[in-house]
XYZ file of C-alpha atoms in Angstrom:
693
model
C -10.027 -33.326 -5.510
C -9.878 -29.596 -6.123
C -6.448 -28.109 -6.722
C -5.818 -24.382 -6.644
C -2.757 -22.986 -8.331
C -0.864 -20.173 -6.648
C -0.577 -18.527 -10.073
C -4.351 -18.604 -10.463
C -4.714 -16.868 -7.128
C -2.195 -14.283 -8.231
C -4.204 -13.487 -11.359
C -7.470 -13.232 -9.450
C -6.107 -11.234 -6.540
C -4.444 -8.783 -8.903
C -7.882 -8.100 -10.336
C -9.254 -7.566 -6.852
C -6.645 -5.772 -4.796
C -3.166 -6.154 -6.257
C -2.404 -8.988 -3.916
C 0.730 -10.986 -4.634
C 0.754 -14.758 -4.879
C 0.220 -16.373 -1.530
C 3.503 -17.506 -0.045
C 2.956 -20.568 2.043
C 6.396 -21.324 3.385
C 6.298 -21.489 7.158
C 7.808 -18.635 9.113
C 6.557 -18.391 12.630
C 9.000 -20.696 14.398
C 12.732 -20.601 13.935
C 12.910 -24.313 13.133
C 10.702 -23.840 10.077
C 11.972 -20.543 8.747
C 14.100 -21.968 5.968
C 11.597 -24.429 4.531
C 10.857 -23.781 0.826
C 7.565 -22.315 -0.340
C 4.867 -24.440 -1.876
C 4.435 -23.953 -5.605
C 0.820 -25.124 -5.593
C -1.770 -25.569 -2.917
C -3.828 -28.709 -2.781
C -6.251 -27.385 -0.199
C -7.852 -30.711 0.574
C -4.484 -32.360 1.115
C -3.067 -29.498 3.178
C -6.069 -29.507 5.495
C -6.413 -33.272 5.658
C -4.274 -33.480 8.791
C -3.290 -31.222 11.674
C 0.420 -31.133 10.897
C 0.126 -29.659 7.403
C -2.726 -27.388 8.500
C -0.406 -26.109 11.228
C 2.300 -25.432 8.632
C -0.190 -23.497 6.496
C -1.161 -21.272 9.458
C 2.491 -20.650 10.239
C 2.925 -19.540 6.645
C 0.331 -16.816 7.188
C 2.832 -14.911 9.352
C 5.274 -14.322 6.522
C 5.491 -10.658 5.544
C 2.836 -9.597 8.044
C 4.868 -6.490 8.919
C 6.222 -4.922 5.773
C 9.136 -2.471 5.877
C 6.761 0.407 5.084
C 5.467 0.114 8.649
C 8.833 0.884 10.226
C 10.538 2.811 7.416
C 7.814 5.089 6.055
C 5.305 5.086 8.916
C 7.576 4.425 11.893
C 8.471 8.081 12.315
C 6.655 11.411 12.359
C 5.240 10.816 15.822
C 7.264 13.531 17.672
C 9.877 10.939 18.642
C 11.722 9.636 15.588
C 12.257 11.395 12.270
C 13.473 10.578 8.771
C 16.915 11.760 7.646
C 17.502 10.706 4.063
C 20.601 11.940 2.226
C 20.968 15.318 0.643
C 17.358 16.206 0.039
C 13.971 16.288 1.651
C 12.355 15.291 -1.636
C 11.897 11.561 -1.156
C 9.069 9.321 -0.087
C 10.356 8.464 3.388
C 11.046 12.057 4.401
C 7.811 13.367 2.924
C 5.635 10.679 4.477
C 7.349 11.252 7.821
C 6.268 14.892 7.448
C 2.707 14.025 6.319
C 3.280 15.160 2.754
C 1.760 12.460 0.596
C -0.665 12.066 -2.256
C -2.143 9.340 -4.411
C -0.250 9.755 -7.672
C 3.384 10.179 -6.640
C 5.766 7.939 -4.726
C 4.809 9.881 -1.603
C 2.414 7.274 -0.315
C 2.636 3.635 0.718
C 1.604 0.878 -1.664
C 2.862 -2.470 -0.378
C 1.084 -2.505 2.985
C -2.241 -2.735 1.161
C -1.414 -5.678 -1.052
C 0.596 -7.562 1.582
C -2.155 -7.363 4.200
C -4.757 -8.596 1.705
C -2.428 -11.367 0.548
C -2.327 -12.610 4.128
C -6.067 -12.052 4.618
C -6.756 -14.344 1.658
C -4.462 -16.987 3.162
C -6.196 -16.736 6.549
C -9.607 -16.879 4.866
C -8.560 -20.178 3.289
C -7.295 -21.446 6.648
C -10.432 -20.392 8.523
C -12.722 -21.980 5.951
C -10.810 -25.239 5.620
C -9.941 -25.739 9.296
C -13.612 -25.138 10.078
C -14.382 -28.285 8.087
C -11.790 -30.446 9.908
C -12.678 -32.636 12.895
C -12.947 -30.489 16.012
C -9.999 -31.033 18.345
C -8.107 -28.760 20.701
C -5.457 -28.411 18.005
C -7.821 -27.436 15.204
C -9.641 -25.000 17.499
C -6.297 -23.397 18.375
C -5.279 -23.168 14.706
C -8.641 -21.636 13.803
C -8.225 -19.054 16.564
C -4.687 -18.288 15.442
C -5.784 -17.724 11.831
C -8.573 -15.421 13.002
C -6.124 -13.436 15.129
C -3.689 -13.039 12.230
C -6.519 -11.829 10.002
C -7.646 -9.410 12.714
C -4.141 -7.974 12.907
C -4.137 -7.386 9.139
C -7.463 -5.545 9.164
C -6.356 -3.485 12.166
C -3.276 -2.428 10.176
C -5.293 -1.550 7.081
C -7.818 0.539 9.001
C -5.245 2.513 10.949
C -3.452 3.408 7.692
C -6.364 3.822 5.221
C -9.595 4.022 7.240
C -12.574 2.221 5.691
C -11.279 -0.615 3.516
C -12.829 -3.542 1.629
C -13.843 -6.389 3.914
C -13.341 -9.877 2.486
C -14.167 -12.762 4.838
C -14.457 -15.645 2.378
C -11.768 -17.357 0.275
C -11.748 -16.314 -3.355
C -12.432 -19.873 -4.501
C -15.770 -19.792 -2.647
C -16.976 -16.463 -4.048
C -19.219 -16.003 -7.089
C -17.013 -15.007 -10.056
C -20.034 -13.375 -11.695
C -20.572 -11.018 -8.776
C -18.778 -7.731 -9.454
C -17.987 -7.286 -5.758
C -15.878 -10.448 -5.876
C -13.264 -8.732 -7.992
C -14.019 -5.097 -7.196
C -15.068 -4.817 -3.534
C -16.028 -1.409 -2.192
C -14.924 0.170 1.057
C -16.699 -1.328 4.072
C -17.463 0.740 7.185
C -14.553 0.397 9.583
C -16.828 -0.020 12.597
C -18.343 -3.144 11.046
C -14.874 -4.533 10.355
C -13.723 -3.714 13.872
C -16.772 -5.413 15.390
C -16.150 -8.492 13.247
C -12.487 -8.880 14.159
C -13.142 -8.116 17.831
C -15.684 -10.933 17.876
C -13.103 -13.142 16.143
C -10.487 -12.273 18.755
C -12.928 -12.868 21.613
C -13.502 -16.310 20.160
C -9.810 -16.893 19.495
C -8.664 -16.198 23.056
C -10.880 -19.030 24.254
C -9.082 -21.609 22.108
C -5.479 -20.421 21.679
C -3.304 -21.818 24.493
C -1.213 -19.819 26.915
C 2.470 -19.859 26.004
C 3.205 -22.167 28.928
C 0.682 -24.681 27.573
C 1.405 -24.255 23.861
C 4.572 -26.260 23.439
C 6.051 -23.304 21.526
C 9.645 -22.493 22.402
C 9.269 -18.804 21.563
C 6.606 -16.101 21.315
C 6.952 -15.938 17.517
C 3.451 -17.357 17.275
C 0.341 -15.868 18.822
C -0.535 -17.416 22.169
C -3.396 -16.562 24.495
C -1.554 -13.659 26.110
C -0.645 -12.258 22.696
C -4.218 -12.650 21.445
C -5.581 -10.935 24.565
C -3.143 -8.048 24.117
C -4.092 -7.778 20.441
C -7.780 -7.790 21.416
C -7.143 -4.906 23.808
C -5.209 -2.919 21.225
C -7.879 -3.405 18.539
C -10.663 -2.512 20.995
C -8.925 0.741 21.929
C -8.580 1.640 18.262
C -12.202 0.690 17.579
C -13.380 2.846 20.481
C -10.965 5.664 19.792
C -10.833 8.513 17.326
C -10.191 8.214 13.619
C -10.594 10.343 10.511
C -14.104 9.647 9.253
C -16.192 10.854 6.326
C -19.500 10.168 4.634
C -18.903 7.001 2.594
C -22.030 7.558 0.515
C -21.254 11.105 -0.656
C -17.461 11.106 -0.258
C -17.811 14.810 0.494
C -14.488 16.356 1.634
C -16.393 18.656 3.995
C -17.516 15.574 5.946
C -13.942 14.705 6.968
C -13.711 14.850 10.746
C -11.754 13.258 13.559
C -14.356 11.537 15.719
C -15.298 8.378 17.546
C -18.094 6.110 16.389
C -21.465 7.650 17.206
C -22.651 4.823 19.496
C -21.289 5.905 22.882
C -22.569 2.762 24.592
C -20.490 0.685 22.194
C -17.457 2.895 22.874
C -17.834 2.211 26.588
C -18.164 -1.491 25.842
C -15.006 -1.449 23.730
C -12.965 0.176 26.484
C -14.322 -2.435 28.886
C -13.271 -5.187 26.467
C -9.795 -3.656 26.336
C -9.596 -3.430 30.115
C -10.830 -6.992 30.643
C -8.414 -8.406 28.067
C -5.457 -6.749 29.784
C -6.716 -7.866 33.185
C -6.810 -11.472 31.946
C -3.099 -11.312 31.051
C -2.187 -9.577 34.304
C -4.200 -12.048 36.409
C -2.640 -15.068 34.701
C 0.680 -13.901 36.171
C 2.667 -15.646 33.469
C 4.239 -12.436 32.179
C 6.171 -9.591 33.756
C 8.478 -6.735 32.922
C 12.089 -7.788 32.459
C 14.077 -6.427 35.383
C 17.676 -5.350 35.932
C 20.309 -8.073 35.691
C 24.058 -8.304 35.238
C 24.658 -4.603 35.726
C 22.059 -3.639 33.110
C 18.783 -1.860 33.778
C 15.653 -3.871 33.008
C 14.971 -1.924 29.822
C 18.550 -2.316 28.615
C 18.601 -6.017 29.514
C 15.378 -6.528 27.551
C 16.555 -4.900 24.322
C 20.136 -6.145 24.456
C 18.852 -9.703 24.712
C 16.169 -9.080 22.101
C 18.868 -8.085 19.615
C 20.827 -11.180 20.644
C 17.814 -13.431 20.063
C 18.022 -14.608 23.664
C 14.409 -15.707 23.960
C 14.829 -17.088 27.467
C 15.692 -13.618 28.754
C 12.946 -11.727 26.904
C 10.138 -14.291 27.095
C 8.511 -12.860 30.254
C 7.833 -9.513 28.545
C 7.547 -10.233 24.824
C 4.022 -11.390 24.047
C 4.415 -11.541 20.283
C 7.333 -10.887 17.968
C 7.449 -11.660 14.251
C 10.184 -14.093 13.247
C 12.883 -12.787 10.914
C 15.717 -15.237 10.601
C 16.993 -17.206 7.654
C 17.562 -16.418 3.974
C 13.858 -16.619 3.097
C 12.467 -14.372 5.802
C 15.185 -12.019 7.015
C 13.861 -8.482 6.621
C 15.546 -5.101 6.689
C 14.137 -4.349 10.121
C 16.909 -2.782 12.164
C 18.866 -1.623 9.129
C 17.417 1.884 9.168
C 17.048 2.628 12.882
C 20.483 2.323 14.474
C 23.476 4.519 15.419
C 25.144 4.312 12.025
C 28.410 2.584 11.214
C 31.238 3.661 8.908
C 33.076 0.557 7.686
C 34.767 -1.926 9.967
C 33.154 -5.153 11.094
C 29.610 -3.825 10.721
C 30.173 -2.346 7.277
C 29.038 1.074 6.147
C 25.423 1.143 7.282
C 23.563 4.437 7.314
C 21.040 5.375 9.929
C 18.103 6.763 7.981
C 16.128 7.825 11.020
C 17.112 10.011 13.963
C 15.613 10.965 17.318
C 14.355 14.491 17.772
C 16.496 16.260 20.386
C 13.355 17.435 22.184
C 12.501 13.765 22.720
C 16.020 12.977 23.911
C 15.799 15.867 26.368
C 12.311 14.919 27.580
C 13.553 12.055 29.756
C 13.973 12.408 33.492
C 17.632 12.188 34.493
C 16.923 8.890 36.288
C 15.096 7.288 33.361
C 17.114 4.305 32.147
C 15.237 4.148 28.848
C 16.822 7.193 27.221
C 20.226 5.710 26.425
C 18.607 2.495 25.188
C 16.195 4.191 22.793
C 18.579 7.018 21.857
C 22.289 7.004 21.128
C 24.382 10.158 21.217
C 27.187 8.291 19.466
C 27.971 6.771 16.088
C 30.636 4.302 14.943
C 33.395 5.900 12.896
C 37.035 5.217 12.017
C 39.944 7.307 13.244
C 41.962 7.682 10.070
C 41.326 6.307 6.561
C 39.112 3.309 7.318
C 41.740 0.767 6.295
C 41.613 -2.733 7.766
C 44.305 -1.777 10.272
C 42.432 1.341 11.421
C 40.707 1.851 14.767
C 36.998 2.498 15.150
C 35.504 4.853 17.712
C 32.115 5.355 19.351
C 32.149 9.048 18.603
C 29.906 11.517 20.428
C 27.354 13.424 18.351
C 25.421 16.692 18.552
C 21.731 17.376 19.150
C 21.007 17.231 15.415
C 22.112 13.613 15.123
C 20.856 11.660 18.110
C 20.177 8.226 16.650
C 17.963 5.198 17.449
C 19.397 2.617 19.823
C 16.987 -0.239 20.557
C 18.040 -2.189 17.482
C 21.683 -1.153 17.268
C 23.944 -3.234 15.041
C 26.508 -3.960 17.732
C 23.952 -5.704 19.955
C 22.884 -8.086 17.186
C 24.094 -11.539 16.371
C 26.397 -11.965 13.390
C 24.156 -11.252 10.374
C 23.771 -13.438 7.310
C 24.206 -10.429 5.068
C 24.794 -6.704 5.235
C 21.074 -5.930 5.136
C 20.050 -8.861 7.342
C 20.271 -8.052 11.013
C 18.570 -11.298 12.146
C 16.263 -9.162 14.275
C 12.735 -10.215 15.032
C 10.071 -7.506 14.892
C 8.479 -6.676 18.272
C 4.701 -6.402 18.149
C 3.267 -6.760 21.657
C 4.915 -6.405 25.055
C 3.702 -6.729 28.633
C 4.418 -3.048 29.236
C 1.829 -2.315 26.543
C -0.684 -4.443 28.434
C -0.041 -2.408 31.588
C -0.358 0.958 29.840
C -3.435 -0.066 27.821
C -5.022 -1.282 31.048
C -4.229 2.012 32.782
C -5.657 3.976 29.837
C -8.872 1.935 29.679
C -9.426 2.147 33.435
C -8.927 5.905 33.343
C -11.502 6.283 30.569
C -14.098 3.972 32.094
C -13.954 5.536 35.540
C -13.608 9.193 34.548
C -10.206 9.194 36.189
C -7.540 6.682 37.153
C -8.416 3.867 39.522
C -5.775 2.645 41.930
C -5.224 -0.298 39.589
C -4.559 2.135 36.733
C -2.060 4.062 38.843
C -0.374 0.831 39.898
C -0.023 -0.276 36.261
C 1.601 3.022 35.279
C 3.805 2.883 38.365
C 4.994 -0.603 37.415
C 6.222 0.640 34.043
C 7.830 3.716 35.551
C 9.492 1.802 38.375
C 11.247 -0.510 35.926
C 12.508 2.633 34.161
C 13.835 4.130 37.395
C 11.282 6.935 37.701
C 8.833 5.372 40.149
C 9.026 8.484 42.326
C 7.507 10.655 39.586
C 4.082 11.985 40.599
C 1.103 10.162 39.110
C -1.869 12.427 38.254
C -5.334 11.820 39.674
C -7.429 13.810 37.180
C -8.653 12.066 34.037
C -7.104 14.413 31.463
C -3.831 14.734 33.357
C -3.579 10.956 33.631
C -4.221 10.568 29.905
C -1.489 13.146 29.254
C 0.852 11.057 31.390
C -0.048 7.898 29.447
C 0.665 9.647 26.124
C 4.112 10.681 27.328
C 4.823 7.310 28.923
C 4.045 5.535 25.672
C 6.569 7.761 23.912
C 9.279 6.962 26.446
C 8.484 3.254 26.408
C 7.723 2.467 22.745
C 10.083 4.622 20.673
C 10.894 2.909 17.383
C 8.157 0.273 17.712
C 6.059 1.963 14.974
C 2.739 2.318 16.801
C 3.067 5.775 18.326
C 1.924 7.618 15.204
C -1.431 5.855 15.058
C -1.718 5.799 18.871
C -1.737 9.607 18.788
C -4.452 9.485 16.132
C -6.753 7.144 18.063
C -6.344 9.376 21.131
C -7.061 12.470 19.002
C -3.705 13.892 19.997
C -1.838 13.973 16.696
C -2.515 17.593 15.688
C -1.802 18.984 19.151
C 1.309 16.852 19.686
C 2.777 17.792 16.310
C 2.116 21.490 16.968
C 3.646 21.257 20.427
C 6.735 19.524 19.079
C 7.232 22.087 16.309
C 7.135 24.874 18.891
C 9.381 22.948 21.276
C 11.979 22.492 18.554
C 11.949 26.242 17.905
C 12.278 26.938 21.643
C 15.197 24.527 21.832
C 16.796 26.168 18.812
C 16.393 29.572 20.487
C 17.461 28.198 23.905
C 14.419 29.633 25.594
C 11.504 28.480 27.737
C 11.935 24.914 28.942
C 15.268 24.769 27.088
C 16.816 27.968 28.393
C 19.326 26.076 30.530
C 20.201 23.203 28.207
C 23.994 22.870 28.172
C 25.574 24.063 24.946
C 28.865 22.258 25.670
C 29.395 18.586 26.390
C 32.570 16.648 27.136
C 32.614 13.148 25.656
C 34.993 10.444 26.808
C 37.038 9.022 23.939
C 36.259 5.328 23.444
C 37.315 2.724 20.921
C 34.464 0.655 19.507
C 34.783 -3.034 20.371
C 34.031 -4.077 16.776
C 32.228 -7.191 17.942
C 28.674 -8.464 17.548
C 27.009 -8.821 20.911
C 29.061 -5.956 22.363
C 27.155 -4.934 25.530
C 28.241 -1.274 25.274
C 25.394 1.165 25.986
C 26.490 4.806 25.890
C 29.529 7.068 25.654
C 30.257 8.715 28.976
C 29.790 12.452 28.950
C 29.352 15.444 31.195
C 27.573 18.683 30.395
C 29.634 21.840 30.875
C 27.814 24.977 32.046
C 30.344 26.587 34.408
C 31.662 29.758 32.700
C 35.180 29.157 33.997
C 35.212 25.641 32.550
C 33.712 26.837 29.274
C 36.492 29.401 29.005
C 39.052 26.575 29.119
C 37.477 24.701 26.199
C 36.102 27.588 24.168
C 39.087 27.641 21.827
C 40.468 24.451 20.307
C 44.268 24.355 19.802
C 45.434 24.263 16.215
C 48.644 22.225 16.458
C 49.318 18.700 17.649
C 51.930 20.003 20.079
C 49.190 21.854 21.962
C 46.824 18.880 22.227
C 48.266 17.258 25.410
C 47.848 20.434 27.460
C 44.302 20.885 26.164
C 43.391 17.262 26.954
C 44.786 17.721 30.461
C 42.284 20.557 30.928
C 39.347 18.492 29.662
C 40.360 15.550 31.868
C 40.485 17.859 34.876
C 36.982 19.124 34.097
C 35.692 15.546 33.837
C 37.364 14.714 37.144
C 35.795 17.779 38.752
C 32.399 16.451 37.584
C 32.900 13.208 39.474
C 34.476 10.964 36.836
C 37.493 8.828 37.571
C 40.180 9.692 35.026
C 42.759 6.964 34.469
C 46.048 7.315 32.644
C 45.423 7.572 28.919
C 41.793 8.654 29.265
C 40.869 11.467 26.893
C 37.861 13.792 26.878
C 36.908 16.044 23.978
C 34.360 18.902 23.927
C 31.402 19.191 21.583
C 29.186 22.169 20.889
C 25.823 20.451 20.982
C 23.859 23.153 19.161
C 26.309 23.297 16.258
C 26.460 20.838 13.387
C 28.557 17.734 13.844
C 30.636 19.058 10.952
C 31.249 22.514 12.443
C 34.805 23.821 12.575
C 34.861 23.692 16.365
C 33.580 20.126 16.603
C 35.852 18.843 13.854
C 38.895 20.502 15.413
C 37.970 19.134 18.818
C 37.900 15.553 17.541
C 41.370 16.058 16.070
C 42.749 16.527 19.588
C 41.990 12.867 20.407
C 43.378 11.427 17.183
C 40.799 11.797 14.411
C 42.361 12.628 11.070
C 40.959 11.900 7.578
C 37.200 11.544 7.223
C 36.412 12.606 10.757
C 33.749 15.079 9.686
C 31.129 12.738 8.245
C 28.633 10.367 9.820
C 26.685 7.415 8.495
C 23.390 9.215 8.723
C 21.447 11.347 6.255
C 23.457 14.488 5.551
C 20.452 16.810 5.838
C 20.750 16.231 9.579
C 24.324 15.881 10.752
C 25.634 18.753 8.631
C 23.052 21.133 10.106
C 23.032 22.870 13.491
C 20.211 22.770 16.009
C 20.635 26.289 17.367
C 19.298 29.367 15.569
C 22.240 31.455 16.819
C 24.588 28.810 15.414
C 22.752 29.082 12.093
C 23.213 32.796 11.517
C 20.124 33.856 13.440
C 17.592 31.733 11.559
C 16.216 28.285 12.241
C 17.892 25.392 10.424
C 15.688 24.385 7.501
C 14.940 21.005 9.036
C 13.174 22.931 11.828
C 11.748 25.812 9.799
C 12.415 26.914 6.227
C 13.802 30.367 5.439
C 10.411 31.525 4.159
C 8.800 30.704 7.509
C 7.112 27.487 6.428
C 7.406 24.438 8.604
C 10.443 22.227 8.371
C 8.885 19.628 10.658
C 5.561 18.053 9.670
C 5.234 20.526 6.804
C 2.540 18.505 5.035
C 0.227 17.978 7.961
C -3.362 19.146 7.563
C -5.780 18.460 10.364
C -8.793 16.332 9.356
C -6.885 15.269 6.263
C -3.454 13.789 6.922
C -4.432 11.350 9.666
C -4.957 8.707 6.970
C -3.152 7.892 3.750
C -4.822 7.838 0.330
C -4.941 4.725 -1.801
C -2.181 4.787 -4.402
C -3.443 5.762 -7.845
C -0.469 5.877 -10.193
C 0.060 2.554 -11.922
C -1.050 -1.039 -12.244
C -0.668 -2.753 -8.918
C -2.115 0.246 -7.083
C -5.545 -0.141 -5.437
C -7.245 2.783 -7.200
C -6.037 1.584 -10.598
C -6.906 -2.072 -10.121
C -10.275 -1.671 -8.404
C -12.827 0.493 -10.222
C -15.201 0.433 -7.240
C -12.796 1.927 -4.713
C -13.424 5.519 -3.728
C -10.499 7.741 -2.812
C -9.977 9.441 0.517
C -11.774 12.794 0.044
C -9.413 15.616 -0.737
C -7.052 13.552 -2.919
């Protein structure tokens, strides 16, 4: 009997690709999340029966989405942005702005080793399960392992481009072959074709969720595998930053598709067919409005609450994160921010660009789910007896909302939100189907239009015109994906595969300047907003969505709120004026209701905004938010910033504040880290660097 020590694997995989020891504790179903890890792997024993083989495959899910995906790479896509404290000189902010290199912290390092750690585990599973007696169960487990491996390679390629391809367990490779320990980059198209074939095989054997016996979608089922197949096929047929692997000549860097156009057409057909299979099965649907909540709100509120019964129709695959061994920091960074109280002092380290917030149609129910124009802050000193408020913010600190703390279940620890990580949803199937149909038919088919309409109708904007021309329809899909998938860390690479990254970044930089100058499309954006004062419920599972507000543009009304009173004795009369304005705008004003004005283009900390909050009871500490200070202490408007753009939009010397590191045909991929042991370029002498680094 051959026994393989985890420590031996760790030594060998460090020599190859800095891969950590394989963790084999099961993670994919909630019942198994807290089981301890194996210390050694007796491969013959583990794969001697279906039950332990199943546990091994479940263990392959652990760590499949590292925090670098949603912290470093989850922003910079014209929707969400980094907002670290005090400085722009840190890895998250720089990577968000496409400023990274191989020898500083300004690149990602853990994605590489974690994906290869899991690839080695799936290689073991695929090899060993392939030697077990063929049953429906072993076929399903083999398909599941192949799908997990495919997901890992898809992640590696969309971050690094051409990467080493390893399809065989280390124990089965020749230790005297240099490529065993030092594999070179493999052409991405060959890897894509391999994993697409794997996924096409896997979907035949993995059961539908309804037939799987699984209680949740935390494991890949047939609908999840089909959706993954479609996503990978679109990436394989789409654009990516390519170069000559033989010469590694920087001048060969170019955004392009693979040269075989017939294969590109075939890949889009594969994507379309995979989506059609899920749609035709009719086992999944978009979550619709219930209990006074819009469908989109109901989906994400229940997702945060771990109410699988409510989200199951739409969620095709989500990665389990529950329990002391698996609970990640997902959801800790992207939320409205909380200052003390029940939720603790938790900083939001990402914010939503105001141009994104303002891009939504007024009827679109997704805006106030994905974006929050409030944060949780105390009224006075933050003592246990204090009151907490959902305080309205300015344009420079609109924060993420899908994974807000208050919607979550009681966490096990301050950094453990108990949130699963969403990977694939039915809305993605509909939009991928629409995109593939549009490409294949040189314009949208009726089925493509119907798929887009289904997503829009759930959002409340079904009346919005749907384009008929190919390019216009693609433009609509790009925008729809932004509205639908904010904070789900795929938009950045979606823009790359559609060859839209450079143009979308440039458009957003100009839009932010136009907003700052209040011109063009933003000429009539209201500079004043009245927020309704509201105490925070200070309860997990609080269904609260958004602070009520009304924009103020009438000059006569602005005149009444233009000057904030300076003494407490004057506050009641001032609040009577603001309540009257709210009432004039159609709000019911009950006794005790208070409304306070905010200058949206000024900083949250401006004298006007701070004084305004005092009128409703804020005292000590009212002028700080739990979000990176480079954002909330800065204005959005150029006029409010002394006639120049705030430096987070454009620096004083005229250089970009947004996406300042982006270089077309260069920054679409990240370099391999090359600073210390544990980095790919240090550990593997046969790896070539991304040209230009």
